[in-house]
Short mmCIF file of C-alpha atoms in Angstrom, two decimals:
data_model
loop_
_atom_site.label_atom_id
_atom_site.label_comp_id
_atom_site.label_asym_id
_atom_site.label_seq_id
_atom_site.Cartn_x
_atom_site.Cartn_y
_atom_site.Cartn_z
CA UNK A 12 104.58 193.60 110.26
CA UNK A 13 107.23 193.18 112.32
CA UNK A 14 110.25 195.11 112.01
CA UNK A 15 114.00 194.28 113.21
CA UNK A 16 114.92 194.42 116.53
CA UNK A 17 117.96 193.12 118.23
CA UNK A 18 120.82 190.86 116.71
CA UNK A 19 123.37 189.29 118.50
CA UNK A 20 125.80 186.77 117.94
CA UNK A 21 128.27 184.39 120.17
CA UNK A 22 131.17 181.84 119.35
CA UNK A 23 131.47 177.80 119.70
CA UNK A 24 133.06 175.22 119.02
CA UNK A 25 132.10 171.89 118.55
CA UNK A 26 135.00 168.18 118.67
CA UNK A 27 134.80 166.19 115.39
CA UNK A 28 134.79 162.79 115.78
CA UNK A 29 138.20 162.17 113.54
CA UNK A 30 139.65 165.15 111.22
CA UNK A 31 138.43 166.13 108.51
CA UNK A 32 141.06 166.26 104.80
CA UNK A 33 140.24 166.94 101.38
CA UNK A 34 141.73 169.59 98.43
CA UNK A 35 145.80 169.92 98.34
CA UNK A 36 146.18 170.33 101.97
CA UNK A 37 142.99 171.43 103.43
CA UNK A 38 141.77 170.39 107.64
CA UNK A 39 139.30 170.72 109.78
CA UNK A 40 139.74 169.79 113.47
CA UNK A 41 137.07 171.28 114.83
CA UNK A 42 133.74 173.10 114.02
CA UNK A 43 134.31 176.87 115.61
CA UNK A 44 131.38 178.62 114.44
CA UNK A 45 129.22 181.85 115.28
CA UNK A 46 126.25 181.09 116.38
CA UNK A 47 123.47 184.17 115.72
CA UNK A 48 120.05 185.21 116.49
CA UNK A 49 117.62 187.57 115.58
CA UNK A 50 114.65 189.49 117.64
CA UNK A 51 111.52 191.53 116.48
CA UNK A 52 110.16 193.93 117.92
CA UNK A 53 106.91 191.23 118.04
CA UNK A 54 109.55 188.94 120.17
CA UNK A 55 109.86 185.85 116.99
CA UNK A 56 113.34 185.37 117.11
CA UNK A 57 115.48 182.69 115.03
CA UNK A 58 118.97 181.64 115.43
CA UNK A 59 121.33 180.32 112.35
CA UNK A 60 124.74 179.09 112.21
CA UNK A 61 127.67 180.79 110.65
CA UNK A 62 130.62 178.49 109.31
CA UNK A 63 133.56 179.99 109.15
CA UNK A 64 136.22 178.87 106.32
CA UNK A 65 139.07 180.21 106.32
CA UNK A 66 140.81 178.43 103.36
CA UNK A 67 137.82 178.26 102.00
CA UNK A 68 135.54 182.21 101.98
CA UNK A 69 138.84 183.86 104.02
CA UNK A 70 135.82 184.52 107.12
CA UNK A 71 137.28 183.18 110.81
CA UNK A 72 134.80 183.86 113.90
CA UNK A 73 136.16 187.19 114.99
CA UNK A 74 136.14 188.37 111.35
CA UNK A 75 132.13 187.66 110.99
CA UNK A 76 130.90 188.70 114.70
CA UNK A 77 132.76 192.24 114.07
CA UNK A 78 131.22 192.14 110.48
CA UNK A 79 127.93 191.61 111.92
CA UNK A 80 128.19 193.83 115.05
CA UNK A 81 129.79 196.51 112.87
CA UNK A 82 128.34 196.61 109.72
CA UNK A 83 125.17 194.31 109.13
CA UNK A 84 123.81 194.84 111.89
CA UNK A 85 123.33 198.24 111.33
CA UNK A 86 122.38 197.76 107.91
CA UNK A 87 118.66 195.68 109.07
CA UNK A 88 117.86 197.48 112.83
CA UNK A 89 114.74 199.04 112.84
CA UNK A 90 113.51 197.83 108.73
CA UNK A 91 110.06 196.11 108.54
CA UNK A 92 110.06 192.45 107.33
CA UNK A 93 107.02 191.50 105.69
CA UNK A 94 107.80 188.24 103.68
CA UNK A 95 110.13 186.26 101.64
CA UNK A 96 110.61 189.05 99.31
CA UNK A 97 111.27 191.86 101.69
CA UNK A 98 114.29 189.28 103.07
CA UNK A 99 115.58 188.87 100.02
CA UNK A 100 116.13 192.41 99.05
CA UNK A 101 117.11 192.98 102.68
CA UNK A 102 120.15 190.51 101.68
CA UNK A 103 120.69 191.88 98.00
CA UNK A 104 121.81 194.93 100.37
CA UNK A 105 123.87 193.36 102.74
CA UNK A 106 125.87 192.13 99.55
CA UNK A 107 126.80 195.52 99.53
CA UNK A 108 129.46 194.37 102.38
CA UNK A 109 131.67 192.31 99.58
CA UNK A 110 132.89 188.31 100.41
CA UNK A 111 131.54 187.47 104.36
CA UNK A 112 129.53 185.03 102.16
CA UNK A 113 128.48 182.62 105.45
CA UNK A 114 127.89 185.57 108.27
CA UNK A 115 125.42 186.96 105.62
CA UNK A 116 124.17 184.01 104.78
CA UNK A 117 123.69 182.79 108.50
CA UNK A 118 121.86 186.81 108.49
CA UNK A 119 119.18 185.53 106.05
CA UNK A 120 118.14 181.75 107.85
CA UNK A 121 117.79 183.67 110.52
CA UNK A 122 116.07 186.46 109.66
CA UNK A 123 113.47 184.31 107.42
CA UNK A 124 112.98 181.72 110.83
CA UNK A 125 111.98 184.66 112.63
CA UNK A 126 109.88 185.52 110.02
CA UNK A 127 108.35 182.55 109.94
CA UNK A 128 107.86 181.90 113.58
CA UNK A 129 106.15 185.83 113.77
CA UNK A 130 103.75 184.81 111.03
CA UNK A 131 102.94 181.33 113.04
CA UNK A 132 104.18 179.02 110.41
CA UNK A 133 106.10 176.20 110.18
CA UNK A 134 109.26 177.04 108.12
CA UNK A 135 108.95 173.73 105.45
CA UNK A 136 105.76 175.69 104.71
CA UNK A 137 106.75 179.18 104.66
CA UNK A 138 110.30 178.01 102.19
CA UNK A 139 107.69 176.03 100.59
CA UNK A 140 109.40 172.44 101.16
CA UNK A 141 106.26 170.06 100.26
CA UNK A 142 108.59 166.80 100.69
CA UNK A 143 107.73 164.03 102.86
CA UNK A 144 111.80 162.77 102.83
CA UNK A 145 114.60 164.24 101.57
CA UNK A 146 117.63 161.40 100.73
CA UNK A 147 120.71 162.56 102.92
CA UNK A 148 124.57 162.13 101.73
CA UNK A 149 127.72 162.54 103.48
CA UNK A 150 131.22 163.31 103.06
CA UNK A 151 134.32 160.99 103.74
CA UNK A 152 137.19 162.29 104.59
CA UNK A 153 140.51 161.91 102.30
CA UNK A 154 142.72 158.73 104.02
CA UNK A 155 144.36 155.65 104.13
CA UNK A 156 141.96 152.60 102.90
CA UNK A 157 140.92 151.50 106.06
CA UNK A 158 140.73 154.80 107.91
CA UNK A 159 138.13 155.89 104.56
CA UNK A 160 136.43 152.04 105.13
CA UNK A 161 136.09 152.85 108.65
CA UNK A 162 134.38 156.37 108.15
CA UNK A 163 132.01 154.87 105.79
CA UNK A 164 130.58 151.99 107.34
CA UNK A 165 130.07 154.56 110.74
CA UNK A 166 127.94 156.25 108.81
CA UNK A 167 126.38 153.73 107.34
CA UNK A 168 125.10 152.54 110.33
CA UNK A 169 123.85 155.61 111.04
CA UNK A 170 121.84 155.56 108.41
CA UNK A 171 123.24 157.20 105.07
CA UNK A 172 123.15 154.77 101.77
CA UNK A 173 124.82 158.02 99.38
CA UNK A 174 128.34 158.84 100.06
CA UNK A 175 130.27 160.94 98.94
CA UNK A 176 134.81 160.63 98.57
CA UNK A 177 136.91 163.46 98.86
CA UNK A 178 139.62 161.91 96.31
CA UNK A 179 142.86 163.99 94.20
CA UNK A 180 145.51 162.84 96.74
CA UNK A 181 146.25 159.92 95.80
CA UNK A 182 144.29 159.00 93.25
CA UNK A 183 145.53 155.10 92.66
CA UNK A 184 144.67 154.45 96.11
CA UNK A 185 141.70 156.46 96.38
CA UNK A 186 139.88 154.17 92.81
CA UNK A 187 141.35 150.73 95.11
CA UNK A 188 138.78 152.44 97.84
CA UNK A 189 136.03 152.85 95.75
CA UNK A 190 136.36 149.82 94.19
CA UNK A 191 136.34 148.01 97.63
CA UNK A 192 133.88 150.41 98.98
CA UNK A 193 131.21 149.86 96.05
CA UNK A 194 131.83 146.41 96.12
CA UNK A 195 131.10 146.20 100.36
CA UNK A 196 128.27 148.34 99.86
CA UNK A 197 126.33 147.41 96.94
CA UNK A 198 123.51 149.01 98.12
CA UNK A 199 125.01 151.81 98.65
CA UNK A 200 125.54 154.88 95.89
CA UNK A 201 129.16 157.12 95.85
CA UNK A 202 130.47 159.94 93.98
CA UNK A 203 133.64 161.45 94.56
CA UNK A 204 134.76 165.57 94.96
CA UNK A 205 137.87 166.32 93.43
CA UNK A 206 137.91 169.99 94.94
CA UNK A 207 140.13 171.74 91.73
CA UNK A 208 142.67 168.65 92.09
CA UNK A 209 142.57 166.86 88.59
CA UNK A 210 144.57 167.84 85.55
CA UNK A 211 142.94 169.13 82.52
CA UNK A 212 144.85 166.51 80.18
CA UNK A 213 143.46 163.44 82.40
CA UNK A 214 140.78 164.51 83.96
CA UNK A 215 138.00 163.53 81.53
CA UNK A 216 140.17 159.29 81.20
CA UNK A 217 139.85 158.97 85.02
CA UNK A 218 136.17 160.23 85.43
CA UNK A 219 135.67 157.54 82.44
CA UNK A 220 137.21 155.02 85.03
CA UNK A 221 135.21 155.65 87.90
CA UNK A 222 131.81 156.16 85.89
CA UNK A 223 132.67 152.63 85.33
CA UNK A 224 133.10 151.38 88.32
CA UNK A 225 130.25 152.48 89.25
CA UNK A 226 131.07 156.37 90.27
CA UNK A 227 128.02 158.12 90.18
CA UNK A 228 129.48 162.42 89.54
CA UNK A 229 132.10 164.13 90.62
CA UNK A 230 132.38 167.53 91.93
CA UNK A 231 134.66 169.90 90.68
CA UNK A 232 137.44 168.20 89.10
CA UNK A 233 139.53 170.83 87.85
CA UNK A 234 140.26 174.29 88.92
CA UNK A 235 137.57 177.15 89.22
CA UNK A 236 139.78 179.64 86.79
CA UNK A 237 140.32 177.32 84.09
CA UNK A 238 136.90 178.01 82.31
CA UNK A 239 137.77 176.74 79.19
CA UNK A 240 138.93 173.39 80.52
CA UNK A 241 135.81 172.72 82.53
CA UNK A 242 133.73 173.35 79.72
CA UNK A 243 135.54 170.68 76.96
CA UNK A 244 135.54 168.40 80.47
CA UNK A 245 131.42 168.23 80.88
CA UNK A 246 132.18 168.01 76.57
CA UNK A 247 134.38 164.71 77.26
CA UNK A 248 132.64 163.12 80.09
CA UNK A 249 130.00 161.33 80.32
CA UNK A 250 129.77 161.54 84.15
CA UNK A 251 127.59 164.10 85.45
CA UNK A 252 129.94 167.36 86.49
CA UNK A 253 128.95 168.89 90.21
CA UNK A 254 129.40 172.45 90.40
CA UNK A 255 130.13 173.95 94.43
CA UNK A 256 133.22 176.19 94.25
CA UNK A 257 132.91 177.63 90.68
CA UNK A 258 129.12 178.37 91.64
CA UNK A 259 129.37 179.88 95.71
CA UNK A 260 126.75 183.31 94.13
CA UNK A 261 124.38 183.88 92.24
CA UNK A 262 126.18 185.78 89.89
CA UNK A 263 128.88 182.90 89.62
CA UNK A 264 126.12 180.81 88.44
CA UNK A 265 125.28 182.74 85.42
CA UNK A 266 128.46 182.41 84.01
CA UNK A 267 128.53 178.52 84.93
CA UNK A 268 125.20 178.17 83.20
CA UNK A 269 126.29 180.68 80.23
CA UNK A 270 129.56 178.10 79.94
CA UNK A 271 127.70 174.94 80.26
CA UNK A 272 130.49 173.20 82.69
CA UNK A 273 128.17 171.29 85.42
CA UNK A 274 125.33 168.90 85.04
CA UNK A 275 124.10 169.66 89.18
CA UNK A 276 124.34 172.08 91.17
CA UNK A 277 125.79 171.99 94.88
CA UNK A 278 124.08 174.55 96.81
CA UNK A 279 124.88 175.37 100.08
CA UNK A 280 122.45 177.47 102.25
CA UNK A 281 125.47 178.29 104.30
CA UNK A 282 126.90 180.45 102.33
CA UNK A 283 123.76 181.95 100.32
CA UNK A 284 121.16 182.05 102.95
CA UNK A 285 117.64 181.39 102.01
CA UNK A 286 116.68 183.93 99.95
CA UNK A 287 119.88 183.20 97.21
CA UNK A 288 119.44 179.90 97.36
CA UNK A 289 115.85 179.79 96.31
CA UNK A 290 117.14 182.37 93.36
CA UNK A 291 119.42 179.77 92.18
CA UNK A 292 117.27 177.09 92.65
CA UNK A 293 114.43 178.92 90.73
CA UNK A 294 117.65 179.34 87.82
CA UNK A 295 118.71 175.49 87.99
CA UNK A 296 115.61 174.77 86.81
CA UNK A 297 115.12 176.55 84.46
CA UNK A 298 117.99 176.33 83.20
CA UNK A 299 117.70 172.46 83.59
CA UNK A 300 120.34 171.60 86.30
CA UNK A 301 119.69 169.08 88.66
CA UNK A 302 120.06 170.91 92.46
CA UNK A 303 121.32 169.20 95.34
CA UNK A 304 121.67 170.94 99.29
CA UNK A 305 124.93 171.06 100.57
CA UNK A 306 126.29 172.36 104.17
CA UNK A 307 129.04 173.42 104.36
CA UNK A 308 130.40 170.69 107.44
CA UNK A 309 127.93 172.15 109.61
CA UNK A 310 126.69 171.24 113.28
CA UNK A 311 123.24 170.05 113.79
CA UNK A 312 121.63 172.95 113.47
CA UNK A 313 123.12 173.55 110.37
CA UNK A 314 122.27 170.65 108.55
CA UNK A 315 118.51 171.12 109.97
CA UNK A 316 117.96 174.24 108.06
CA UNK A 317 120.04 172.76 105.31
CA UNK A 318 118.12 169.67 105.12
CA UNK A 319 114.30 171.95 105.36
CA UNK A 320 115.16 173.30 102.62
CA UNK A 321 115.97 170.28 100.69
CA UNK A 322 112.38 169.75 101.35
CA UNK A 323 112.14 171.54 97.87
CA UNK A 324 110.17 169.43 95.67
CA UNK A 325 112.93 170.59 92.97
CA UNK A 326 115.65 169.21 95.13
CA UNK A 327 115.93 165.93 93.20
CA UNK A 328 119.54 164.60 93.95
CA UNK A 329 121.01 163.00 97.86
CA UNK A 330 121.56 165.77 100.26
CA UNK A 331 124.39 166.58 101.88
CA UNK A 332 123.10 167.39 105.41
CA UNK A 333 124.52 164.83 107.30
CA UNK A 334 127.89 166.08 108.94
CA UNK A 335 126.24 166.31 112.25
CA UNK A 336 126.95 162.20 112.40
CA UNK A 337 131.06 163.02 112.03
CA UNK A 338 130.52 165.66 115.19
CA UNK A 339 131.31 164.59 119.23
CA UNK A 340 127.72 167.07 120.31
CA UNK A 341 124.65 165.60 121.97
CA UNK A 342 123.06 163.79 118.63
CA UNK A 343 119.76 162.81 121.11
CA UNK A 344 117.67 165.60 119.33
CA UNK A 345 118.88 164.59 115.94
CA UNK A 346 116.01 163.17 113.49
CA UNK A 347 116.14 159.87 112.68
CA UNK A 348 117.73 158.51 109.82
CA UNK A 349 116.39 155.31 108.18
CA UNK A 350 117.45 153.35 105.48
CA UNK A 351 119.32 157.16 104.20
CA UNK A 352 115.89 158.96 104.72
CA UNK A 353 114.96 161.56 107.18
CA UNK A 354 111.58 162.98 106.88
CA UNK A 355 110.89 166.64 106.61
CA UNK A 356 108.11 166.16 109.86
CA UNK A 357 110.97 165.08 111.81
CA UNK A 358 113.44 167.42 110.87
CA UNK A 359 111.69 170.53 111.95
CA UNK A 360 110.20 169.40 114.89
CA UNK A 361 114.41 168.96 115.99
CA UNK A 362 114.64 172.48 114.67
CA UNK A 363 111.96 173.82 116.78
CA UNK A 364 113.19 171.99 119.54
CA UNK A 365 117.01 173.26 118.92
CA UNK A 366 115.70 176.84 118.76
CA UNK A 367 113.31 176.37 122.11
CA UNK A 368 116.43 175.30 123.69
CA UNK A 369 118.86 177.71 122.63
CA UNK A 370 116.38 180.48 123.49
CA UNK A 371 116.87 179.89 127.35
CA UNK A 372 121.04 179.99 126.88
CA UNK A 373 121.84 183.09 125.30
#
């Protein structure tokens, strides 16, 4: 049974092809992330990506590296990890260090990757992922109609067939853009992310308009703190609602299930690792909710971890594991996307190649 011998971090930046904007003024111009490396006593290692989002979780590159070195790593070093449940129990202890979502999520994923390698197992088998193919979706920024059309066209050419379009800034203009997109790409599917920007008294009517237009789902229509209004919206609206910001953690998920506010859960392994993500997946399935996997605007490494987790049979929706297509990084190691689908075996092969390459540079 291997023990945790070493935990290291390194900051890195990845430029974006264009800025990502969403909600009521959020903006991302580049990926400023933290690489987390875990090594076990037997020499097995695992890497994962922490994705600080100051406007969402309050984390920064500096805070992640500090909390890892001063608080999270000391809890882990010397601990024995004999199986998935042991890492899950250790991750539950890490949750005593409040918030720090992506720092804890990355450490959890790196630990699981290291243990899988120690056992000589493929990560997919270790995680119980059995789907041969994973349906992908892509995030489309807010912006002018021409900018949105160009973004979707580039992603379509890259193989994507499902798109999450950000809305909530100029709604009538955004509806016209969606109408044009649906007409121009009849083989594609579209859903929207309002990022909590809609008004309680008009949201149901607006979502009905979008549904009649051909939009499939809406993510986080109303502010998270308006629990009663969100519960009522789901009762009043025929369009399925996706929970994201309202369900950061398993505890949040329990509240949302109890209030019956959503139809589909967006699990982001970047903030809940593999341990808590599995708990949330199992709980959602038990509550008869659909599940999708998001990537928190991850680079290729984080997207591949999310994609392998999305290979679980209970993940039936399209998954946002394609954000790396928006980066200026060298993507020669990226797996092919064919008519919207990513092969699990190809994703895992790319992930293993990245781990081997990173081991030489760390």
